[in-house]
PDB file of C-alpha atoms and ligand atoms in Angstrom:
ATOM      1  CA  UNK I 285       1.710  -0.422  19.255  1.00 80.00           C
ATOM      2  CA  UNK I 286       1.314  -0.520  15.474  1.00 96.00           C
ATOM      3  CA  UNK I 287       1.332  -3.986  13.938  1.00 97.00           C
ATOM      4  CA  UNK I 288       3.681  -4.016  10.979  1.00 98.00           C
ATOM      5  CA  UNK I 289       2.351  -4.628   7.479  1.00 98.00           C
ATOM      6  CA  UNK I 290       4.090  -6.233   4.507  1.00 98.00           C
ATOM      7  CA  UNK I 291       1.964  -5.371   1.492  1.00 98.00           C
ATOM      8  CA  UNK I 292       2.449  -6.408  -2.117  1.00 98.00           C
ATOM      9  CA  UNK I 293       1.030  -4.561  -5.093  1.00 98.00           C
ATOM     10  CA  UNK I 294       0.903  -6.867  -8.085  1.00 98.00           C
ATOM     11  CA  UNK I 295      -0.189  -3.988 -10.371  1.00 98.00           C
ATOM     12  CA  UNK I 296      -1.205  -5.288 -13.836  1.00 98.00           C
ATOM     13  CA  UNK I 297       0.545  -8.612 -13.345  1.00 98.00           C
ATOM     14  CA  UNK I 298      -0.674 -12.083 -12.560  1.00 98.00           C
ATOM     15  CA  UNK I 299      -2.549 -14.924 -14.228  1.00 98.00           C
ATOM     16  CA  UNK I 300      -4.208 -17.885 -12.563  1.00 98.00           C
ATOM     17  CA  UNK I 301      -0.913 -19.806 -12.811  1.00 98.00           C
ATOM     18  CA  UNK I 302       0.741 -17.204 -10.583  1.00 98.00           C
ATOM     19  CA  UNK I 303      -1.467 -18.160  -7.657  1.00 97.00           C
ATOM     20  CA  UNK I 304       1.165 -20.831  -6.977  1.00 97.00           C
ATOM     21  CA  UNK I 305       3.212 -17.929  -5.572  1.00 98.00           C
ATOM     22  CA  UNK I 306       0.490 -17.408  -2.956  1.00 97.00           C
ATOM     23  CA  UNK I 307       0.700 -21.055  -1.988  1.00 97.00           C
ATOM     24  CA  UNK I 308       4.500 -20.812  -1.745  1.00 97.00           C
ATOM     25  CA  UNK I 309       4.259 -17.599   0.299  1.00 98.00           C
ATOM     26  CA  UNK I 310       1.703 -18.919   2.776  1.00 98.00           C
ATOM     27  CA  UNK I 311       3.646 -22.191   3.093  1.00 97.00           C
ATOM     28  CA  UNK I 312       6.846 -20.233   3.821  1.00 98.00           C
ATOM     29  CA  UNK I 313       5.122 -18.016   6.438  1.00 98.00           C
ATOM     30  CA  UNK I 314       2.436 -20.155   8.066  1.00 97.00           C
ATOM     31  CA  UNK I 315       2.106 -17.904  11.119  1.00 97.00           C
ATOM     32  CA  UNK I 316       3.672 -14.513  10.337  1.00 97.00           C
ATOM     33  CA  UNK I 317       4.523 -11.986  13.056  1.00 97.00           C
ATOM     34  CA  UNK I 318       3.389  -9.166  10.755  1.00 98.00           C
ATOM     35  CA  UNK I 319       0.254  -8.545   8.717  1.00 98.00           C
ATOM     36  CA  UNK I 320       0.502  -9.742   5.122  1.00 98.00           C
ATOM     37  CA  UNK I 321      -1.457  -8.214   2.252  1.00 98.00           C
ATOM     38  CA  UNK I 322      -1.413  -8.777  -1.495  1.00 98.00           C
ATOM     39  CA  UNK I 323      -3.238  -6.232  -3.650  1.00 98.00           C
ATOM     40  CA  UNK I 324      -4.131  -8.321  -6.662  1.00 98.00           C
ATOM     41  CA  UNK I 325      -5.491  -7.484 -10.087  1.00 98.00           C
ATOM     42  CA  UNK I 326      -9.293  -7.577  -9.806  1.00 98.00           C
ATOM     43  CA  UNK I 327      -9.450 -10.700 -11.981  1.00 98.00           C
ATOM     44  CA  UNK I 328      -7.561 -12.712  -9.349  1.00 98.00           C
ATOM     45  CA  UNK I 329      -9.087 -11.485  -6.088  1.00 98.00           C
ATOM     46  CA  UNK I 330     -11.697 -14.217  -5.691  1.00 98.00           C
ATOM     47  CA  UNK I 331      -9.328 -17.012  -6.676  1.00 98.00           C
ATOM     48  CA  UNK I 332      -6.577 -15.640  -4.461  1.00 98.00           C
ATOM     49  CA  UNK I 333      -9.003 -15.551  -1.548  1.00 97.00           C
ATOM     50  CA  UNK I 334      -9.739 -19.208  -2.230  1.00 96.00           C
ATOM     51  CA  UNK I 335      -6.038 -20.067  -2.659  1.00 95.00           C
ATOM     52  CA  UNK I 336      -5.091 -18.610   0.710  1.00 96.00           C
ATOM     53  CA  UNK I 337      -7.422 -21.018   2.509  1.00 94.00           C
ATOM     54  CA  UNK I 338      -7.388 -20.363   6.250  1.00 95.00           C
ATOM     55  CA  UNK I 339      -4.107 -18.405   6.170  1.00 97.00           C
ATOM     56  CA  UNK I 340      -4.147 -14.862   7.617  1.00 97.00           C
ATOM     57  CA  UNK I 341      -2.978 -13.362   4.299  1.00 98.00           C
ATOM     58  CA  UNK I 342      -5.203 -10.416   3.448  1.00 98.00           C
ATOM     59  CA  UNK I 343      -6.206  -9.523  -0.089  1.00 98.00           C
ATOM     60  CA  UNK I 344      -6.808  -6.134  -1.593  1.00 98.00           C
ATOM     61  CA  UNK I 345      -7.815  -4.398  -4.784  1.00 98.00           C
ATOM     62  CA  UNK I 346      -5.742  -1.685  -6.460  1.00 98.00           C
ATOM     63  CA  UNK I 347      -8.354   1.027  -6.928  1.00 98.00           C
ATOM     64  CA  UNK I 348     -12.096   1.492  -6.580  1.00 98.00           C
ATOM     65  CA  UNK I 349     -14.739   3.827  -7.925  1.00 98.00           C
ATOM     66  CA  UNK I 350     -16.223   6.384  -5.545  1.00 98.00           C
ATOM     67  CA  UNK I 351     -19.778   5.183  -6.307  1.00 98.00           C
ATOM     68  CA  UNK I 352     -21.274   1.943  -5.028  1.00 98.00           C
ATOM     69  CA  UNK I 353     -22.688   0.973  -8.430  1.00 98.00           C
ATOM     70  CA  UNK I 354     -23.821   2.543 -11.667  1.00 98.00           C
ATOM     71  CA  UNK I 355     -23.069   3.273 -15.303  1.00 98.00           C
ATOM     72  CA  UNK I 356     -19.259   3.293 -15.170  1.00 98.00           C
ATOM     73  CA  UNK I 357     -18.100   0.758 -17.724  1.00 98.00           C
ATOM     74  CA  UNK I 358     -14.907  -1.001 -16.704  1.00 97.00           C
ATOM     75  CA  UNK I 359     -14.810   0.369 -13.177  1.00 98.00           C
ATOM     76  CA  UNK I 360     -15.017  -1.630  -9.971  1.00 98.00           C
ATOM     77  CA  UNK I 361     -16.765  -0.497  -6.804  1.00 98.00           C
ATOM     78  CA  UNK I 362     -15.636  -1.003  -3.227  1.00 98.00           C
ATOM     79  CA  UNK I 363     -18.589  -3.309  -2.416  1.00 98.00           C
ATOM     80  CA  UNK I 364     -17.613  -5.447  -5.431  1.00 98.00           C
ATOM     81  CA  UNK I 365     -14.071  -5.809  -4.117  1.00 98.00           C
ATOM     82  CA  UNK I 366     -15.380  -6.719  -0.719  1.00 98.00           C
ATOM     83  CA  UNK I 367     -17.773  -9.225  -2.259  1.00 98.00           C
ATOM     84  CA  UNK I 368     -14.885 -10.860  -4.155  1.00 98.00           C
ATOM     85  CA  UNK I 369     -12.937 -11.403  -0.934  1.00 98.00           C
ATOM     86  CA  UNK I 370     -10.892  -8.222  -0.519  1.00 98.00           C
ATOM     87  CA  UNK I 371     -10.417  -6.534   2.848  1.00 98.00           C
ATOM     88  CA  UNK I 372      -8.233  -3.684   1.556  1.00 98.00           C
ATOM     89  CA  UNK I 373      -7.905  -1.445  -1.481  1.00 99.00           C
ATOM     90  CA  UNK I 374      -5.088   0.794  -2.666  1.00 98.00           C
ATOM     91  CA  UNK I 375      -6.289   4.277  -3.623  1.00 98.00           C
ATOM     92  CA  UNK I 376      -4.335   7.135  -5.161  1.00 98.00           C
ATOM     93  CA  UNK I 377      -1.365   5.138  -6.383  1.00 98.00           C
ATOM     94  CA  UNK I 378       0.853   7.463  -8.413  1.00 98.00           C
ATOM     95  CA  UNK I 379       0.247   5.292 -11.481  1.00 98.00           C
ATOM     96  CA  UNK I 380      -3.509   5.922 -11.130  1.00 98.00           C
ATOM     97  CA  UNK I 381      -2.905   9.619 -10.500  1.00 97.00           C
ATOM     98  CA  UNK I 382      -0.681   9.796 -13.632  1.00 97.00           C
ATOM     99  CA  UNK I 383      -2.511   7.406 -15.988  1.00 97.00           C
ATOM    100  CA  UNK I 384      -6.066   8.371 -15.017  1.00 97.00           C
ATOM    101  CA  UNK I 385      -5.696  11.938 -13.814  1.00 97.00           C
ATOM    102  CA  UNK I 386      -6.917  11.133 -10.311  1.00 98.00           C
ATOM    103  CA  UNK I 387      -6.794  14.130  -7.981  1.00 98.00           C
ATOM    104  CA  UNK I 388      -6.540  14.259  -4.204  1.00 98.00           C
ATOM    105  CA  UNK I 389     -10.305  14.884  -4.077  1.00 98.00           C
ATOM    106  CA  UNK I 390     -10.926  11.787  -6.228  1.00 98.00           C
ATOM    107  CA  UNK I 391      -8.692   9.749  -3.945  1.00 98.00           C
ATOM    108  CA  UNK I 392     -10.471  10.999  -0.822  1.00 98.00           C
ATOM    109  CA  UNK I 393     -13.831  10.034  -2.378  1.00 98.00           C
ATOM    110  CA  UNK I 394     -12.505   6.566  -3.260  1.00 98.00           C
ATOM    111  CA  UNK I 395     -11.120   6.099   0.255  1.00 98.00           C
ATOM    112  CA  UNK I 396     -14.483   7.142   1.714  1.00 98.00           C
ATOM    113  CA  UNK I 397     -16.189   4.616  -0.570  1.00 98.00           C
ATOM    114  CA  UNK I 398     -13.753   1.937   0.632  1.00 98.00           C
ATOM    115  CA  UNK I 399     -14.583   2.786   4.239  1.00 98.00           C
ATOM    116  CA  UNK I 400     -18.282   2.685   3.444  1.00 98.00           C
ATOM    117  CA  UNK I 401     -17.861  -0.858   2.120  1.00 98.00           C
ATOM    118  CA  UNK I 402     -15.881  -1.987   5.146  1.00 98.00           C
ATOM    119  CA  UNK I 403     -12.516  -1.980   3.382  1.00 98.00           C
ATOM    120  CA  UNK I 404      -9.210  -0.635   4.641  1.00 98.00           C
ATOM    121  CA  UNK I 405      -8.008   2.119   2.294  1.00 98.00           C
ATOM    122  CA  UNK I 406      -4.277   2.152   1.554  1.00 99.00           C
ATOM    123  CA  UNK I 407      -3.852   5.796   0.538  1.00 98.00           C
ATOM    124  CA  UNK I 408      -0.740   6.457  -1.567  1.00 98.00           C
ATOM    125  CA  UNK I 409       1.127   9.735  -1.760  1.00 98.00           C
ATOM    126  CA  UNK I 410       4.582  10.730  -2.944  1.00 98.00           C
ATOM    127  CA  UNK I 411       6.548  13.447  -4.688  1.00 98.00           C
ATOM    128  CA  UNK I 412       8.049  13.409  -8.187  1.00 97.00           C
ATOM    129  CA  UNK I 413      11.772  13.852  -8.781  1.00 97.00           C
ATOM    130  CA  UNK I 414      11.247  17.456  -9.926  1.00 98.00           C
ATOM    131  CA  UNK I 415       9.351  18.221  -6.737  1.00 98.00           C
ATOM    132  CA  UNK I 416      12.082  16.673  -4.579  1.00 97.00           C
ATOM    133  CA  UNK I 417      14.849  18.498  -6.431  1.00 97.00           C
ATOM    134  CA  UNK I 418      12.951  21.757  -5.993  1.00 98.00           C
ATOM    135  CA  UNK I 419      12.921  21.143  -2.225  1.00 97.00           C
ATOM    136  CA  UNK I 420       9.158  20.644  -2.211  1.00 98.00           C
ATOM    137  CA  UNK I 421       8.892  16.989  -1.107  1.00 98.00           C
ATOM    138  CA  UNK I 422       7.542  17.731   2.374  1.00 98.00           C
ATOM    139  CA  UNK I 423       5.025  20.323   1.233  1.00 98.00           C
ATOM    140  CA  UNK I 424       3.830  18.056  -1.598  1.00 98.00           C
ATOM    141  CA  UNK I 425       3.209  15.026   0.628  1.00 98.00           C
ATOM    142  CA  UNK I 426       1.600  17.231   3.280  1.00 98.00           C
ATOM    143  CA  UNK I 427      -0.827  18.647   0.770  1.00 98.00           C
ATOM    144  CA  UNK I 428      -1.518  15.222  -0.803  1.00 98.00           C
ATOM    145  CA  UNK I 429      -2.196  13.639   2.580  1.00 98.00           C
ATOM    146  CA  UNK I 430      -4.433  16.491   3.678  1.00 98.00           C
ATOM    147  CA  UNK I 431      -6.403  16.361   0.421  1.00 98.00           C
ATOM    148  CA  UNK I 432      -6.613  12.568   0.123  1.00 98.00           C
ATOM    149  CA  UNK I 433      -7.687  11.648   3.655  1.00 98.00           C
ATOM    150  CA  UNK I 434     -11.483  11.500   4.013  1.00 98.00           C
ATOM    151  CA  UNK I 435     -13.336  12.446   7.193  1.00 97.00           C
ATOM    152  CA  UNK I 436     -14.194   8.748   7.637  1.00 97.00           C
ATOM    153  CA  UNK I 437     -10.541   7.779   8.176  1.00 98.00           C
ATOM    154  CA  UNK I 438      -9.619   5.981  11.389  1.00 97.00           C
ATOM    155  CA  UNK I 439      -6.489   4.092  12.413  1.00 97.00           C
ATOM    156  CA  UNK I 440      -8.365   0.838  11.804  1.00 97.00           C
ATOM    157  CA  UNK I 441      -9.598   1.585   8.289  1.00 98.00           C
ATOM    158  CA  UNK I 442      -6.681   3.550   6.842  1.00 98.00           C
ATOM    159  CA  UNK I 443      -3.053   2.879   5.958  1.00 98.00           C
ATOM    160  CA  UNK I 444      -0.817   5.526   4.395  1.00 98.00           C
ATOM    161  CA  UNK I 445       1.856   4.567   1.871  1.00 98.00           C
ATOM    162  CA  UNK I 446       4.651   7.034   1.132  1.00 98.00           C
ATOM    163  CA  UNK I 447       5.856   6.174  -2.360  1.00 98.00           C
ATOM    164  CA  UNK I 448       8.191   8.704  -3.971  1.00 98.00           C
ATOM    165  CA  UNK I 449       7.325   8.525  -7.666  1.00 98.00           C
ATOM    166  CA  UNK I 450      10.989   8.567  -8.656  1.00 98.00           C
ATOM    167  CA  UNK I 451      11.689   5.471  -6.560  1.00 97.00           C
ATOM    168  CA  UNK I 452       8.941   3.313  -8.058  1.00 97.00           C
ATOM    169  CA  UNK I 453      10.330   0.622 -10.331  1.00 95.00           C
ATOM    170  CA  UNK I 454      13.620   2.489 -10.772  1.00 96.00           C
ATOM    171  CA  UNK I 455      15.913   0.789  -8.269  1.00 95.00           C
ATOM    172  CA  UNK I 456      16.469   4.241  -6.720  1.00 95.00           C
ATOM    173  CA  UNK I 457      15.647   4.568  -3.043  1.00 96.00           C
ATOM    174  CA  UNK I 458      15.704   7.686  -0.854  1.00 97.00           C
ATOM    175  CA  UNK I 459      18.272   7.742   1.929  1.00 97.00           C
ATOM    176  CA  UNK I 460      17.061   6.522   5.275  1.00 98.00           C
ATOM    177  CA  UNK I 461      17.291  10.144   6.476  1.00 98.00           C
ATOM    178  CA  UNK I 462      14.994  11.250   3.654  1.00 98.00           C
ATOM    179  CA  UNK I 463      12.510   8.469   4.413  1.00 98.00           C
ATOM    180  CA  UNK I 464      12.611   9.314   8.120  1.00 98.00           C
ATOM    181  CA  UNK I 465      12.047  13.002   7.433  1.00 98.00           C
ATOM    182  CA  UNK I 466       8.957  12.326   5.321  1.00 98.00           C
ATOM    183  CA  UNK I 467       7.514   9.735   7.698  1.00 98.00           C
ATOM    184  CA  UNK I 468       8.033  12.062  10.655  1.00 97.00           C
ATOM    185  CA  UNK I 469       6.284  14.841   8.747  1.00 98.00           C
ATOM    186  CA  UNK I 470       3.375  12.569   7.784  1.00 98.00           C
ATOM    187  CA  UNK I 471       2.913  11.495  11.403  1.00 97.00           C
ATOM    188  CA  UNK I 472       2.745  15.148  12.474  1.00 97.00           C
ATOM    189  CA  UNK I 473       0.266  15.967   9.698  1.00 98.00           C
ATOM    190  CA  UNK I 474      -1.891  12.989  10.706  1.00 98.00           C
ATOM    191  CA  UNK I 475      -1.954  14.331  14.270  1.00 97.00           C
ATOM    192  CA  UNK I 476      -3.446  17.558  12.955  1.00 96.00           C
ATOM    193  CA  UNK I 477      -6.016  15.717  10.840  1.00 96.00           C
ATOM    194  CA  UNK I 478      -7.370  12.899  12.993  1.00 95.00           C
ATOM    195  CA  UNK I 479      -7.695  11.565  16.519  1.00 90.00           C
ATOM    196  CA  UNK I 480      -5.946   8.191  16.396  1.00 92.00           C
ATOM    197  CA  UNK I 481      -2.965   9.455  14.407  1.00 96.00           C
ATOM    198  CA  UNK I 482      -0.357   7.628  16.442  1.00 96.00           C
ATOM    199  CA  UNK I 483      -1.996   4.280  15.581  1.00 97.00           C
ATOM    200  CA  UNK I 484      -2.138   4.772  11.803  1.00 98.00           C
ATOM    201  CA  UNK I 485       0.336   2.648   9.909  1.00 98.00           C
ATOM    202  CA  UNK I 486       2.571   4.483   7.443  1.00 98.00           C
ATOM    203  CA  UNK I 487       4.350   2.306   4.872  1.00 98.00           C
ATOM    204  CA  UNK I 488       7.270   3.070   2.613  1.00 98.00           C
ATOM    205  CA  UNK I 489       7.102   1.995  -1.044  1.00 98.00           C
ATOM    206  CA  UNK I 490       9.481   2.287  -4.002  1.00 98.00           C
ATOM    207  CA  UNK I 491      12.136  -0.263  -5.055  1.00 97.00           C
ATOM    208  CA  UNK I 492      11.981  -2.185  -1.774  1.00 98.00           C
ATOM    209  CA  UNK I 493      13.982  -5.402  -2.118  1.00 98.00           C
ATOM    210  CA  UNK I 494      15.482  -8.017   0.162  1.00 98.00           C
ATOM    211  CA  UNK I 495      18.809  -6.166  -0.023  1.00 97.00           C
ATOM    212  CA  UNK I 496      17.492  -2.809   1.279  1.00 98.00           C
ATOM    213  CA  UNK I 497      14.479  -3.855   3.364  1.00 98.00           C
ATOM    214  CA  UNK I 498      16.353  -4.174   6.652  1.00 98.00           C
ATOM    215  CA  UNK I 499      17.700  -0.637   6.650  1.00 98.00           C
ATOM    216  CA  UNK I 500      14.382   0.855   5.520  1.00 98.00           C
ATOM    217  CA  UNK I 501      12.473  -1.005   8.247  1.00 98.00           C
ATOM    218  CA  UNK I 502      14.892   0.333  10.866  1.00 98.00           C
ATOM    219  CA  UNK I 503      13.746   3.915  10.140  1.00 97.00           C
ATOM    220  CA  UNK I 504      11.495   5.229  12.929  1.00 93.00           C
ATOM    221  CA  UNK I 505       7.848   5.565  11.919  1.00 93.00           C
ATOM    222  CA  UNK I 506       8.188   3.094   9.015  1.00 98.00           C
ATOM    223  CA  UNK I 507       5.541   0.484   9.760  1.00 98.00           C
ATOM    224  CA  UNK I 508       6.150  -1.742   6.764  1.00 98.00           C
ATOM    225  CA  UNK I 509       6.322  -1.588   3.003  1.00 98.00           C
ATOM    226  CA  UNK I 510       4.197  -1.487  -0.110  1.00 98.00           C
ATOM    227  CA  UNK I 511       6.196  -3.606  -2.548  1.00 98.00           C
ATOM    228  CA  UNK I 512       5.688  -3.788  -6.300  1.00 98.00           C
ATOM    229  CA  UNK I 513       8.058  -5.895  -8.394  1.00 98.00           C
ATOM    230  CA  UNK I 514       9.558  -7.797  -5.483  1.00 98.00           C
ATOM    231  CA  UNK I 515       6.115  -8.964  -4.335  1.00 98.00           C
ATOM    232  CA  UNK I 516       5.389 -10.964  -7.472  1.00 98.00           C
ATOM    233  CA  UNK I 517       7.217 -14.108  -6.402  1.00 98.00           C
ATOM    234  CA  UNK I 518       7.408 -15.778  -3.034  1.00 98.00           C
ATOM    235  CA  UNK I 519      11.186 -16.068  -3.470  1.00 98.00           C
ATOM    236  CA  UNK I 520      11.537 -12.263  -3.637  1.00 98.00           C
ATOM    237  CA  UNK I 521       8.798 -11.282  -1.170  1.00 98.00           C
ATOM    238  CA  UNK I 522       9.568 -13.803   1.549  1.00 98.00           C
ATOM    239  CA  UNK I 523      12.907 -12.285   2.681  1.00 98.00           C
ATOM    240  CA  UNK I 524      11.240  -8.850   2.848  1.00 98.00           C
ATOM    241  CA  UNK I 525       8.592 -10.294   5.159  1.00 98.00           C
ATOM    242  CA  UNK I 526      11.304 -11.874   7.281  1.00 98.00           C
ATOM    243  CA  UNK I 527      13.198  -8.554   7.435  1.00 98.00           C
ATOM    244  CA  UNK I 528      10.032  -6.843   8.676  1.00 98.00           C
ATOM    245  CA  UNK I 529       9.443  -9.552  11.275  1.00 98.00           C
ATOM    246  CA  UNK I 530      12.988  -8.997  12.516  1.00 97.00           C
ATOM    247  CA  UNK I 531      12.814  -5.176  12.501  1.00 96.00           C
TER     248      UNK I 531
HETATM  249  P1  LIG K 882       8.305  -1.205  -6.922  1.00 57.82           P
HETATM  250  O1  LIG K 882       8.510  -1.951  -5.620  1.00 57.82           O
HETATM  251  O2  LIG K 882       8.265  -2.125  -8.121  1.00 57.82           O
HETATM  252  O3  LIG K 882       9.262  -0.068  -7.060  1.00 57.82           O
HETATM  253  O4  LIG K 882       6.829  -0.562  -6.873  1.00 57.82           O
HETATM  254  C1  LIG K 882       6.454   0.149  -5.744  1.00 57.82           C
HETATM  255  C2  LIG K 882       5.008   0.440  -5.844  1.00 57.82           C
HETATM  256  O5  LIG K 882       4.582   1.220  -6.673  1.00 57.82           O
HETATM  257  C3  LIG K 882       4.104  -0.285  -4.934  1.00 57.82           C
HETATM  258  O6  LIG K 882       2.836   0.250  -4.959  1.00 57.82           O
END
């Protein structure tokens, strides 16, 4: 019912030379059985859109401002991302929440702006290690999801990514039971918040690699992954895509 999604987040990585990885990736997966998305640094979106040619690879930004335009030096609006060739945008990544103090309300406003520009918002949530150790993981993600989901959210324009902060870039991954517990909770929360909840895709993110992708993708309610480091090269990302196709 839900088409699976393999999404890469290049974060603050990638120069024009690295677009060869897009060519290698699209050559390796000419007709993928899952949706493919790379969220590129803003500087590469237009060139990546050109590099993908007619391939189904989708391209996203990594954040957007809540306003359509205006005096916000250095910021990028959702219509600008769309204009550059993006169809998606990540909002509320924990690195944005930590580095830029973004709150759930900010994230909800950004997601609404994405929807207004015709973009799919990939809304990120996830607990810190302290919150997990205190037994608060489920209440934290419930409150983040409730606060970060705008009224404009539908199954077609919204993807949720559960990314425990302590698993990002650390090589640490929750157990499959822990992932399943959170994803099950998020699905139930979505049912309370919106109509098409059973069609919304919920991704897992945090140290996903070829070696652990298969077991993560076997967890019920995991509809794909948001991959950081292992999305930067076709050699690393390709086996993750294959694992998702085989899940
Ligand atoms: P890593 O896959 O590098 O842990 O990053 C995950 C992430 O933050 C994706 O948004």
